[in-house]
Amino acid sequence: MLEDKNQERTSLSKLGEFGLINHLTEHFKLYNSSTQKGVGDDAAVISQTGKETLITTDLLIEGVHFDLSYMPLKHLGYKAVMVNLSDVYAMNGVAEQITVSIAISNRFPLEAVEELYAGIKLACDTYKVDLIGGDTTSSTKGMLISVTAIGSAKKEDVVYRNGAKETDLIVVSGDLGGAYLGLQILEREKQVFQVNPQNQPDLDNYTYLIERQLKPEARKDVPELLKELEVKPTAMIDISDGLSSEIMHICKQSKLGCKIYEDKLPLDPQVISTSEEFNMDSTMIALSGGEDYELLFTVPISEFDKIKGNPNFSVIGHMTEANQGMKLVTRANQEMELKAQGWNSFDE
Ligand code: ADP
Ligand code: MG
Protein backbone atom coordinates (compact mmCIF):
# COMPACT_ATOMS: atom_id res chain seq x y z
CA MET A 1 0.00 0.00 0.00
CA LEU A 2 2.77 2.42 0.92
CA GLU A 3 5.37 0.65 -1.18
CA ASP A 4 6.89 2.49 -4.11
CA LYS A 5 6.71 0.03 -6.99
CA ASN A 6 9.11 1.94 -9.25
CA GLN A 7 12.21 1.66 -7.11
CA GLU A 8 15.58 0.82 -8.51
CA ARG A 9 16.68 -2.70 -7.68
CA THR A 10 20.33 -3.49 -7.19
CA SER A 11 21.05 -7.09 -6.27
CA LEU A 12 22.71 -7.52 -2.87
CA SER A 13 25.13 -10.04 -4.35
CA LYS A 14 26.67 -7.22 -6.41
CA LEU A 15 28.39 -5.76 -3.35
CA GLY A 16 29.36 -8.91 -1.50
CA GLU A 17 29.07 -9.18 2.27
CA PHE A 18 31.93 -6.87 3.22
CA GLY A 19 31.03 -4.35 0.56
CA LEU A 20 27.50 -4.31 1.88
CA ILE A 21 28.51 -3.86 5.52
CA ASN A 22 30.87 -1.05 4.59
CA HIS A 23 28.29 0.59 2.35
CA LEU A 24 25.67 0.49 5.10
CA THR A 25 27.81 1.62 8.02
CA GLU A 26 30.40 4.07 6.65
CA HIS A 27 28.34 7.23 7.23
CA PHE A 28 27.50 6.59 10.86
CA LYS A 29 29.04 9.08 13.32
CA LEU A 30 30.30 8.19 16.78
CA TYR A 31 28.92 10.41 19.56
CA ASN A 32 30.05 8.80 22.80
CA SER A 33 33.49 8.89 24.37
CA SER A 34 32.79 5.44 25.83
CA THR A 35 33.00 4.04 22.28
CA GLN A 36 36.67 3.12 21.81
CA LYS A 37 36.22 1.07 18.63
CA GLY A 38 33.09 0.72 16.53
CA VAL A 39 32.44 -1.25 13.35
CA GLY A 40 35.42 -2.84 11.62
CA ASP A 41 37.29 -5.18 13.95
CA ASP A 42 36.48 -8.59 15.39
CA ALA A 43 34.75 -6.96 18.33
CA ALA A 44 33.80 -3.44 19.33
CA VAL A 45 35.49 -1.90 22.37
CA ILE A 46 33.68 0.29 24.87
CA SER A 47 34.94 1.61 28.16
CA GLN A 48 32.80 2.66 31.06
CA THR A 49 34.35 3.60 34.35
CA GLY A 50 32.55 3.81 37.66
CA LYS A 51 29.16 3.02 36.12
CA GLU A 52 26.83 0.12 35.68
CA THR A 53 26.47 -1.22 32.14
CA LEU A 54 22.92 -1.77 30.86
CA ILE A 55 22.35 -4.26 28.04
CA THR A 56 19.10 -5.09 26.30
CA THR A 57 18.19 -6.85 23.08
CA ASP A 58 15.12 -7.36 20.88
CA LEU A 59 14.48 -9.59 17.90
CA LEU A 60 11.97 -8.54 15.24
CA ILE A 61 10.69 -11.01 12.65
CA GLU A 62 8.80 -10.18 9.48
CA GLY A 63 5.24 -11.46 9.63
CA VAL A 64 5.37 -11.73 13.43
CA HIS A 65 6.45 -8.27 14.59
CA PHE A 66 6.13 -6.21 11.44
CA ASP A 67 4.31 -6.20 8.13
CA LEU A 68 6.16 -4.55 5.28
CA SER A 69 2.97 -3.91 3.33
CA TYR A 70 2.37 -0.88 5.54
CA MET A 71 5.59 -0.51 7.49
CA PRO A 72 8.09 1.46 5.38
CA LEU A 73 11.61 0.07 5.85
CA LYS A 74 12.96 3.38 7.06
CA HIS A 75 10.37 3.40 9.84
CA LEU A 76 11.14 -0.20 10.65
CA GLY A 77 14.83 0.61 11.14
CA TYR A 78 13.95 3.56 13.34
CA LYS A 79 11.47 1.58 15.41
CA ALA A 80 13.84 -1.37 15.87
CA VAL A 81 16.26 1.03 17.54
CA MET A 82 13.54 2.79 19.58
CA VAL A 83 12.23 -0.38 21.22
CA ASN A 84 15.73 -1.05 22.55
CA LEU A 85 16.54 2.49 23.67
CA SER A 86 13.22 2.53 25.49
CA ASP A 87 14.40 -0.39 27.64
CA VAL A 88 17.60 1.46 28.57
CA TYR A 89 15.64 4.60 29.53
CA ALA A 90 13.30 2.40 31.59
CA MET A 91 16.32 1.55 33.76
CA ASN A 92 16.89 5.32 34.19
CA GLY A 93 20.02 5.05 32.07
CA VAL A 94 21.66 6.73 29.09
CA ALA A 95 21.83 4.73 25.85
CA GLU A 96 25.24 4.93 24.17
CA GLN A 97 25.76 2.09 21.69
CA ILE A 98 23.78 -0.32 19.54
CA THR A 99 24.59 -3.38 17.49
CA VAL A 100 22.34 -4.35 14.58
CA SER A 101 22.12 -7.85 13.13
CA ILE A 102 20.06 -8.55 10.05
CA ALA A 103 19.06 -11.59 8.06
CA ILE A 104 17.59 -10.84 4.63
CA SER A 105 16.27 -12.94 1.79
CA ASN A 106 17.21 -12.25 -1.82
CA ARG A 107 13.73 -10.76 -2.29
CA PHE A 108 15.23 -7.50 -0.97
CA PRO A 109 17.37 -5.31 -3.20
CA LEU A 110 20.17 -3.09 -1.92
CA GLU A 111 17.81 -0.09 -2.01
CA ALA A 112 15.57 -1.75 0.57
CA VAL A 113 18.44 -2.38 2.99
CA GLU A 114 19.60 1.21 2.45
CA GLU A 115 16.15 2.42 3.52
CA LEU A 116 16.31 0.27 6.64
CA TYR A 117 19.72 1.74 7.51
CA ALA A 118 18.51 5.28 6.79
CA GLY A 119 16.00 4.75 9.62
CA ILE A 120 18.65 3.26 11.89
CA LYS A 121 20.95 6.21 11.19
CA LEU A 122 18.21 8.75 11.86
CA ALA A 123 17.61 7.09 15.22
CA CYS A 124 21.35 7.10 16.04
CA ASP A 125 21.73 10.77 15.10
CA THR A 126 18.60 11.86 16.95
CA TYR A 127 19.34 9.92 20.13
CA LYS A 128 23.13 10.25 19.97
CA VAL A 129 23.91 6.56 20.05
CA ASP A 130 26.75 4.83 18.21
CA LEU A 131 26.35 1.89 15.86
CA ILE A 132 29.32 -0.28 16.89
CA GLY A 133 28.72 -3.59 15.15
CA GLY A 134 26.40 -6.35 14.15
CA ASP A 135 26.10 -9.26 11.82
CA THR A 136 24.79 -9.66 8.29
CA THR A 137 23.50 -12.89 6.89
CA SER A 138 20.97 -14.28 4.45
CA SER A 139 17.61 -15.82 5.26
CA THR A 140 15.59 -18.20 3.14
CA LYS A 141 12.44 -16.20 3.71
CA GLY A 142 11.71 -12.70 4.93
CA MET A 143 13.66 -10.34 7.12
CA LEU A 144 14.89 -10.52 10.71
CA ILE A 145 16.39 -7.67 12.69
CA SER A 146 18.02 -7.96 16.06
CA VAL A 147 19.17 -4.82 17.86
CA THR A 148 21.14 -4.76 21.08
CA ALA A 149 21.44 -1.50 23.01
CA ILE A 150 24.14 -0.75 25.56
CA GLY A 151 23.82 2.05 28.07
CA SER A 152 25.09 3.18 31.41
CA ALA A 153 23.93 4.64 34.67
CA LYS A 154 25.49 5.41 38.01
CA LYS A 155 24.89 2.53 40.40
CA GLU A 156 22.71 4.70 42.63
CA ASP A 157 20.61 5.89 39.67
CA VAL A 158 19.56 2.52 38.25
CA VAL A 159 15.82 1.90 38.71
CA TYR A 160 14.50 -1.67 38.84
CA ARG A 161 10.97 -3.07 38.68
CA ASN A 162 11.08 -4.29 42.25
CA GLY A 163 11.57 -1.08 44.22
CA ALA A 164 8.00 0.25 44.53
CA LYS A 165 6.72 0.92 48.06
CA GLU A 166 3.19 0.79 49.42
CA THR A 167 1.41 4.17 48.92
CA ASP A 168 3.83 5.20 46.13
CA LEU A 169 2.14 7.10 43.32
CA ILE A 170 1.93 5.49 39.87
CA VAL A 171 2.89 7.85 37.06
CA VAL A 172 2.91 7.44 33.28
CA SER A 173 4.51 9.63 30.60
CA GLY A 174 2.67 10.75 27.45
CA ASP A 175 -0.62 9.15 26.49
CA LEU A 176 -1.85 5.61 25.94
CA GLY A 177 -3.48 3.44 23.31
CA GLY A 178 -2.44 5.39 20.22
CA ALA A 179 -0.03 2.82 18.79
CA TYR A 180 -2.57 0.00 19.04
CA LEU A 181 -5.24 2.01 17.24
CA GLY A 182 -2.71 3.08 14.62
CA LEU A 183 -2.14 -0.61 13.90
CA GLN A 184 -5.90 -1.22 13.62
CA ILE A 185 -6.18 1.62 11.08
CA LEU A 186 -3.25 0.31 9.03
CA GLU A 187 -4.67 -3.24 9.08
CA ARG A 188 -8.05 -1.91 7.95
CA GLU A 189 -6.51 0.07 5.09
CA LYS A 190 -4.50 -2.97 4.03
CA GLN A 191 -7.72 -5.00 3.69
CA VAL A 192 -9.38 -2.19 1.72
CA PHE A 193 -6.34 -1.95 -0.52
CA GLN A 194 -6.34 -5.71 -1.20
CA VAL A 195 -9.94 -5.44 -2.44
CA ASN A 196 -9.46 -2.22 -4.37
CA PRO A 197 -5.86 -1.16 -5.12
CA GLN A 198 -7.14 2.07 -6.71
CA ASN A 199 -8.53 3.25 -3.40
CA GLN A 200 -6.56 6.13 -1.87
CA PRO A 201 -6.99 6.00 1.90
CA ASP A 202 -7.94 9.20 3.70
CA LEU A 203 -5.94 9.02 6.89
CA ASP A 204 -6.26 12.66 8.05
CA ASN A 205 -8.25 11.77 11.18
CA TYR A 206 -5.66 9.23 12.28
CA THR A 207 -2.31 10.96 11.74
CA TYR A 208 -1.33 10.87 15.41
CA LEU A 209 -2.28 7.20 15.79
CA ILE A 210 -0.36 6.13 12.70
CA GLU A 211 2.66 8.08 13.82
CA ARG A 212 2.50 6.37 17.22
CA GLN A 213 2.54 2.98 15.46
CA LEU A 214 5.05 3.67 12.68
CA LYS A 215 7.36 6.20 14.33
CA PRO A 216 7.44 5.73 18.08
CA GLU A 217 9.90 7.83 20.07
CA ALA A 218 11.68 6.38 23.10
CA ARG A 219 11.33 8.65 26.16
CA LYS A 220 14.95 9.71 26.53
CA ASP A 221 13.65 12.96 27.99
CA VAL A 222 11.97 11.27 30.97
CA PRO A 223 15.11 10.20 32.90
CA GLU A 224 16.57 13.64 32.10
CA LEU A 225 13.47 15.42 33.34
CA LEU A 226 13.31 13.34 36.51
CA LYS A 227 16.92 14.22 37.24
CA GLU A 228 16.11 17.92 36.82
CA LEU A 229 13.12 17.60 39.11
CA GLU A 230 15.31 15.68 41.58
CA VAL A 231 12.90 12.77 41.59
CA LYS A 232 14.23 9.23 41.61
CA PRO A 233 11.52 6.69 40.74
CA THR A 234 11.30 3.71 43.07
CA ALA A 235 10.40 1.40 40.17
CA MET A 236 10.16 1.88 36.41
CA ILE A 237 9.24 -0.10 33.26
CA ASP A 238 8.52 0.80 29.65
CA ILE A 239 5.10 0.13 28.16
CA SER A 240 5.62 -2.24 25.29
CA ASP A 241 2.89 -4.78 26.13
CA GLY A 242 0.19 -2.49 27.52
CA LEU A 243 -0.24 -0.67 30.84
CA SER A 244 -2.02 -3.52 32.68
CA SER A 245 0.60 -6.11 32.02
CA GLU A 246 3.45 -3.68 32.82
CA ILE A 247 2.01 -2.50 36.13
CA MET A 248 1.56 -6.16 37.02
CA HIS A 249 5.29 -6.68 36.59
CA ILE A 250 5.96 -3.85 39.03
CA CYS A 251 3.35 -5.23 41.48
CA LYS A 252 4.67 -8.80 41.32
CA GLN A 253 8.32 -7.84 41.60
CA SER A 254 7.67 -5.27 44.34
CA LYS A 255 5.26 -7.68 46.12
CA LEU A 256 2.46 -5.09 46.22
CA GLY A 257 -0.98 -4.38 44.78
CA CYS A 258 -2.20 -1.27 42.96
CA LYS A 259 -5.16 0.93 42.20
CA ILE A 260 -5.44 2.56 38.79
CA TYR A 261 -8.12 5.22 38.27
CA GLU A 262 -9.97 5.06 34.96
CA ASP A 263 -10.61 8.81 34.85
CA LYS A 264 -6.87 9.55 35.18
CA LEU A 265 -5.75 7.58 32.11
CA PRO A 266 -4.19 10.00 29.59
CA LEU A 267 -5.92 9.67 26.19
CA ASP A 268 -5.35 11.68 23.03
CA PRO A 269 -8.58 12.98 21.39
CA GLN A 270 -7.86 10.75 18.35
CA VAL A 271 -7.76 7.73 20.66
CA ILE A 272 -11.20 8.65 22.00
CA SER A 273 -12.80 9.34 18.61
CA THR A 274 -11.25 6.31 16.90
CA SER A 275 -12.19 3.95 19.76
CA GLU A 276 -15.78 5.08 19.26
CA GLU A 277 -15.52 4.49 15.54
CA PHE A 278 -14.26 0.94 16.13
CA ASN A 279 -16.85 0.35 18.85
CA MET A 280 -14.11 -0.32 21.33
CA ASP A 281 -13.74 0.83 24.92
CA SER A 282 -10.97 3.45 25.09
CA THR A 283 -10.12 2.37 28.66
CA MET A 284 -9.55 -1.19 27.45
CA ILE A 285 -7.30 0.13 24.71
CA ALA A 286 -5.35 2.35 27.09
CA LEU A 287 -4.87 -0.59 29.47
CA SER A 288 -4.12 -3.34 26.97
CA GLY A 289 -2.97 -1.79 23.70
CA GLY A 290 0.79 -2.20 23.49
CA GLU A 291 3.69 -0.47 21.75
CA ASP A 292 3.22 3.00 23.20
CA TYR A 293 6.82 2.99 24.53
CA GLU A 294 5.93 5.37 27.32
CA LEU A 295 7.51 4.98 30.75
CA LEU A 296 5.53 3.83 33.77
CA PHE A 297 7.07 4.56 37.17
CA THR A 298 6.37 4.89 40.85
CA VAL A 299 7.45 7.73 43.13
CA PRO A 300 7.02 8.40 46.86
CA ILE A 301 3.85 10.34 47.61
CA SER A 302 6.06 13.13 49.01
CA GLU A 303 7.13 13.88 45.41
CA PHE A 304 3.58 14.63 44.24
CA ASP A 305 4.16 18.40 44.03
CA LYS A 306 7.14 17.96 41.69
CA ILE A 307 5.18 15.72 39.30
CA LYS A 308 1.62 17.00 39.34
CA GLY A 309 1.77 20.07 37.10
CA ASN A 310 4.14 18.55 34.54
CA PRO A 311 2.47 18.15 31.12
CA ASN A 312 4.66 15.08 30.40
CA PHE A 313 3.31 13.11 33.34
CA SER A 314 -0.04 11.79 34.57
CA VAL A 315 -0.53 10.40 38.06
CA ILE A 316 -2.89 7.47 37.38
CA GLY A 317 -3.03 5.64 40.70
CA HIS A 318 -1.08 4.34 43.64
CA MET A 319 0.45 1.17 45.03
CA THR A 320 -1.32 -0.74 47.79
CA GLU A 321 -0.69 -3.75 50.02
CA ALA A 322 -0.41 -6.99 48.06
CA ASN A 323 -3.58 -8.42 49.59
CA GLN A 324 -5.66 -5.61 48.04
CA GLY A 325 -4.92 -7.02 44.59
CA MET A 326 -4.53 -5.10 41.34
CA LYS A 327 -7.58 -2.94 40.76
CA LEU A 328 -9.06 -0.57 38.24
CA VAL A 329 -11.34 2.04 39.84
CA THR A 330 -13.95 2.91 37.21
CA ARG A 331 -15.57 6.30 36.58
CA ALA A 332 -18.62 4.93 38.41
CA ASN A 333 -16.30 4.31 41.38
CA GLN A 334 -16.48 0.53 41.11
CA GLU A 335 -13.44 -1.64 41.61
CA MET A 336 -12.58 -4.20 38.95
CA GLU A 337 -9.78 -6.71 38.75
CA LEU A 338 -7.02 -5.48 36.41
CA LYS A 339 -6.38 -8.10 33.75
CA ALA A 340 -3.24 -8.42 31.71
CA GLN A 341 -4.55 -8.71 28.19
CA GLY A 342 -1.43 -7.20 26.79
CA TRP A 343 0.11 -8.34 23.61
CA ASN A 344 1.86 -11.66 23.98
CA SER A 345 4.04 -13.14 21.27
CA PHE A 346 2.74 -16.66 21.99
CA ASP A 347 -0.93 -15.74 21.57
CA GLU A 348 -2.65 -17.10 18.52
P1 ADP B 1 33.05 -11.46 11.74
O1 ADP B 1 33.38 -12.31 10.59
O2 ADP B 1 34.17 -11.26 12.72
O3 ADP B 1 31.74 -11.82 12.39
P2 ADP B 1 31.78 -9.54 10.09
O4 ADP B 1 32.36 -9.62 8.74
O5 ADP B 1 30.48 -10.19 10.34
O6 ADP B 1 32.87 -10.00 11.15
O7 ADP B 1 31.66 -8.01 10.47
C1 ADP B 1 32.69 -7.09 10.23
C2 ADP B 1 32.42 -5.84 11.03
O8 ADP B 1 31.19 -5.25 10.61
C3 ADP B 1 32.27 -6.08 12.52
O9 ADP B 1 32.74 -4.94 13.18
C4 ADP B 1 30.77 -6.22 12.69
O10 ADP B 1 30.40 -5.90 14.01
C5 ADP B 1 30.27 -5.22 11.67
N1 ADP B 1 28.94 -5.55 11.12
C6 ADP B 1 28.59 -6.69 10.47
N2 ADP B 1 27.31 -6.65 10.07
C7 ADP B 1 26.82 -5.44 10.49
C8 ADP B 1 25.55 -4.81 10.39
N3 ADP B 1 24.49 -5.38 9.81
N4 ADP B 1 25.41 -3.58 10.94
C9 ADP B 1 26.45 -3.01 11.56
N5 ADP B 1 27.67 -3.54 11.68
C10 ADP B 1 27.87 -4.76 11.15
MG1 MG C 1 29.84 -11.74 11.49
Coordinates of N, CA, C and O in Angstrom, one line a residue, residues 77-152:
G77 N 13.5 0.5 10.6 CA 14.8 0.6 11.1 C 14.8 1.5 12.4 O 15.4 1.2 13.4
Y78 N 14.1 2.6 12.2 CA 14.0 3.6 13.3 C 13.3 2.9 14.6 O 13.8 3.0 15.7
K79 N 12.2 2.2 14.3 CA 11.5 1.6 15.4 C 12.3 0.5 16.1 O 12.2 0.3 17.3
A80 N 13.0 -0.3 15.3 CA 13.8 -1.4 15.9 C 14.9 -0.8 16.9 O 15.2 -1.4 17.9
V81 N 15.3 0.4 16.6 CA 16.3 1.0 17.5 C 15.5 1.6 18.7 O 15.9 1.4 19.9
M82 N 14.3 2.2 18.5 CA 13.5 2.8 19.6 C 13.2 1.8 20.6 O 13.2 2.1 21.8
V83 N 12.7 0.6 20.2 CA 12.2 -0.4 21.2 C 13.4 -0.8 22.2 O 13.1 -1.1 23.3
N84 N 14.6 -0.7 21.7 CA 15.7 -1.1 22.6 C 16.1 0.1 23.4 O 16.4 -0.1 24.6
L85 N 16.2 1.3 22.9 CA 16.5 2.5 23.7 C 15.5 2.7 24.8 O 15.9 3.0 25.9
S86 N 14.3 2.4 24.5 CA 13.2 2.5 25.5 C 13.5 1.7 26.7 O 13.3 2.1 27.9
D87 N 14.1 0.5 26.5 CA 14.4 -0.4 27.6 C 15.6 0.2 28.5 O 15.6 0.0 29.7
V88 N 16.5 0.8 27.8 CA 17.6 1.5 28.6 C 17.1 2.6 29.4 O 17.4 2.8 30.6
Y89 N 16.2 3.5 28.8 CA 15.6 4.6 29.5 C 14.8 4.1 30.7 O 14.7 4.8 31.7
A90 N 14.1 3.0 30.5 CA 13.3 2.4 31.6 C 14.1 1.9 32.8 O 13.6 1.7 33.9
M91 N 15.4 1.8 32.6 CA 16.3 1.5 33.8 C 16.9 2.9 34.3 O 17.8 2.8 35.2
N92 N 16.4 4.0 33.8 CA 16.9 5.3 34.2 C 18.3 5.5 33.7 O 19.1 6.2 34.4
G93 N 18.7 5.0 32.6 CA 20.0 5.1 32.1 C 20.1 5.9 30.8 O 19.1 6.5 30.3
V94 N 21.4 6.0 30.3 CA 21.7 6.7 29.1 C 22.1 5.7 28.1 O 23.0 4.9 28.4
A95 N 21.5 5.7 26.9 CA 21.8 4.7 25.8 C 23.0 5.3 25.1 O 23.0 6.5 24.7
E96 N 24.0 4.4 24.8 CA 25.2 4.9 24.2 C 25.6 4.2 22.9 O 26.1 4.8 22.0
Q97 N 25.4 2.9 22.9 CA 25.8 2.1 21.7 C 24.6 1.1 21.3 O 23.8 0.7 22.1
I98 N 24.6 0.8 20.0 CA 23.8 -0.3 19.5 C 24.6 -1.2 18.6 O 25.5 -0.8 18.0
T99 N 24.2 -2.5 18.6 CA 24.6 -3.4 17.5 C 23.3 -3.8 16.7 O 22.2 -3.8 17.3
V100 N 23.5 -4.0 15.4 CA 22.3 -4.4 14.6 C 22.7 -5.6 13.8 O 23.6 -5.6 13.0
S101 N 21.9 -6.6 13.9 CA 22.1 -7.8 13.1 C 20.9 -8.1 12.2 O 19.8 -7.9 12.7
I102 N 21.2 -8.4 11.0 CA 20.1 -8.5 10.0 C 20.2 -9.8 9.3 O 21.3 -10.3 9.0
A103 N 19.1 -10.5 9.0 CA 19.1 -11.6 8.1 C 18.1 -11.2 7.0 O 16.9 -10.8 7.3
I104 N 18.5 -11.3 5.7 CA 17.6 -10.8 4.6 C 17.6 -11.9 3.5 O 18.6 -12.4 3.1
S105 N 16.4 -12.0 2.9 CA 16.3 -12.9 1.8 C 16.6 -12.2 0.5 O 16.6 -10.9 0.5
N106 N 16.8 -12.9 -0.6 CA 17.2 -12.3 -1.8 C 16.0 -11.5 -2.5 O 16.2 -10.9 -3.5
R107 N 14.9 -11.6 -1.8 CA 13.7 -10.8 -2.3 C 14.0 -9.3 -2.1 O 13.4 -8.4 -2.8
F108 N 15.0 -8.9 -1.2 CA 15.2 -7.5 -1.0 C 16.4 -7.0 -1.8 O 17.5 -7.6 -1.7
P109 N 16.2 -5.9 -2.5 CA 17.4 -5.3 -3.2 C 18.2 -4.4 -2.2 O 17.7 -4.1 -1.1
L110 N 19.3 -4.0 -2.7 CA 20.2 -3.1 -1.9 C 19.4 -1.9 -1.4 O 19.5 -1.4 -0.3
E111 N 18.5 -1.3 -2.3 CA 17.8 -0.1 -2.0 C 16.9 -0.3 -0.8 O 16.7 0.6 0.0
A112 N 16.4 -1.5 -0.6 CA 15.6 -1.8 0.6 C 16.4 -1.7 1.9 O 16.0 -1.1 2.9
V113 N 17.6 -2.3 1.8 CA 18.4 -2.4 3.0 C 19.0 -1.0 3.3 O 19.1 -0.6 4.5
E114 N 19.2 -0.2 2.2 CA 19.6 1.2 2.5 C 18.5 2.0 3.2 O 18.8 2.8 4.1
E115 N 17.3 1.8 2.8 CA 16.2 2.4 3.5 C 16.1 2.0 5.0 O 15.9 2.9 5.9
L116 N 16.3 0.8 5.3 CA 16.3 0.3 6.6 C 17.4 1.0 7.4 O 17.2 1.5 8.5
Y117 N 18.6 1.1 6.8 CA 19.7 1.7 7.5 C 19.6 3.3 7.6 O 20.1 3.9 8.5
A118 N 18.8 3.8 6.7 CA 18.5 5.3 6.8 C 17.7 5.5 8.1 O 17.9 6.5 8.8
G119 N 16.8 4.6 8.4 CA 16.0 4.8 9.6 C 16.9 4.5 10.9 O 16.7 5.2 11.9
I120 N 17.7 3.5 10.8 CA 18.6 3.3 11.9 C 19.6 4.5 12.1 O 19.8 4.9 13.3
K121 N 20.0 5.1 11.0 CA 20.9 6.2 11.2 C 20.2 7.4 11.8 O 20.7 8.1 12.6
L122 N 19.0 7.6 11.3 CA 18.2 8.8 11.9 C 18.0 8.6 13.4 O 18.2 9.5 14.1
A123 N 17.8 7.4 13.8 CA 17.6 7.1 15.2 C 18.9 7.4 16.0 O 18.9 8.0 17.0
C124 N 20.0 6.9 15.4 CA 21.3 7.1 16.0 C 21.7 8.6 16.2 O 22.2 9.0 17.2
D125 N 21.4 9.3 15.1 CA 21.7 10.8 15.1 C 20.8 11.5 16.1 O 21.2 12.5 16.7
T126 N 19.6 11.1 16.1 CA 18.6 11.9 16.9 C 18.9 11.6 18.4 O 18.8 12.5 19.3
Y127 N 19.2 10.3 18.7 CA 19.3 9.9 20.1 C 20.8 9.9 20.6 O 21.1 9.5 21.7
K128 N 21.7 10.2 19.7 CA 23.1 10.2 20.0 C 23.6 8.9 20.5 O 24.2 8.8 21.6
V129 N 23.3 7.9 19.7 CA 23.9 6.6 20.1 C 24.8 6.1 18.9 O 24.6 6.5 17.7
D130 N 25.8 5.3 19.2 CA 26.8 4.8 18.2 C 26.5 3.4 17.7 O 26.3 2.5 18.6
L131 N 26.4 3.2 16.4 CA 26.4 1.9 15.9 C 27.8 1.3 15.9 O 28.7 1.8 15.3
I132 N 28.0 0.2 16.7 CA 29.3 -0.3 16.9 C 29.5 -1.7 16.3 O 30.6 -2.2 16.5
G133 N 28.5 -2.3 15.7 CA 28.7 -3.6 15.2 C 27.4 -4.3 14.9 O 26.3 -3.7 14.9
G134 N 27.6 -5.6 14.5 CA 26.4 -6.3 14.2 C 26.8 -7.6 13.4 O 27.9 -8.0 13.4
D135 N 25.8 -8.1 12.7 CA 26.1 -9.3 11.8 C 25.1 -9.2 10.6 O 24.0 -8.7 10.7
T136 N 25.6 -9.7 9.5 CA 24.8 -9.7 8.3 C 24.8 -11.0 7.7 O 25.8 -11.6 7.5
T137 N 23.6 -11.5 7.5 CA 23.5 -12.9 6.9 C 22.2 -13.0 6.0 O 21.4 -12.1 6.0
S138 N 22.1 -14.1 5.3 CA 21.0 -14.3 4.4 C 19.9 -15.1 5.1 O 20.2 -15.9 6.1
S139 N 18.7 -15.0 4.7 CA 17.6 -15.8 5.3 C 16.9 -16.4 4.1 O 16.9 -15.8 3.0
T140 N 16.3 -17.6 4.3 CA 15.6 -18.2 3.1 C 14.3 -17.5 2.9 O 13.8 -17.5 1.8
K141 N 13.7 -16.8 3.9 CA 12.4 -16.2 3.7 C 12.4 -15.0 4.6 O 12.6 -15.1 5.8
G142 N 12.0 -13.9 4.1 CA 11.7 -12.7 4.9 C 12.9 -12.1 5.6 O 14.1 -12.4 5.2
M143 N 12.6 -11.2 6.5 CA 13.7 -10.3 7.1 C 13.6 -10.5 8.6 O 12.5 -10.6 9.2
L144 N 14.8 -10.5 9.2 CA 14.9 -10.5 10.7 C 15.8 -9.4 11.1 O 16.9 -9.2 10.5
I145 N 15.5 -8.7 12.2 CA 16.4 -7.7 12.7 C 16.5 -7.9 14.2 O 15.6 -8.0 14.9
S146 N 17.8 -7.9 14.6 CA 18.0 -8.0 16.1 C 18.9 -6.8 16.4 O 19.9 -6.6 15.9
V147 N 18.4 -6.0 17.4 CA 19.2 -4.8 17.9 C 19.5 -5.1 19.3 O 18.7 -5.5 20.1
T148 N 20.7 -4.8 19.7 CA 21.1 -4.8 21.1 C 21.5 -3.3 21.4 O 22.2 -2.7 20.7
A149 N 21.0 -2.8 22.6 CA 21.4 -1.5 23.0 C 22.3 -1.6 24.3 O 22.0 -2.5 25.1
I150 N 23.3 -0.8 24.4 CA 24.1 -0.7 25.6 C 24.1 0.7 26.1 O 24.1 1.6 25.4
G151 N 23.9 0.7 27.4 CA 23.8 2.1 28.1 C 24.5 2.0 29.4 O 25.1 1.0 29.8
S152 N 24.4 3.1 30.1 CA 25.1 3.2 31.4 C 24.3 4.0 32.4 O 23.5 4.9 31.9

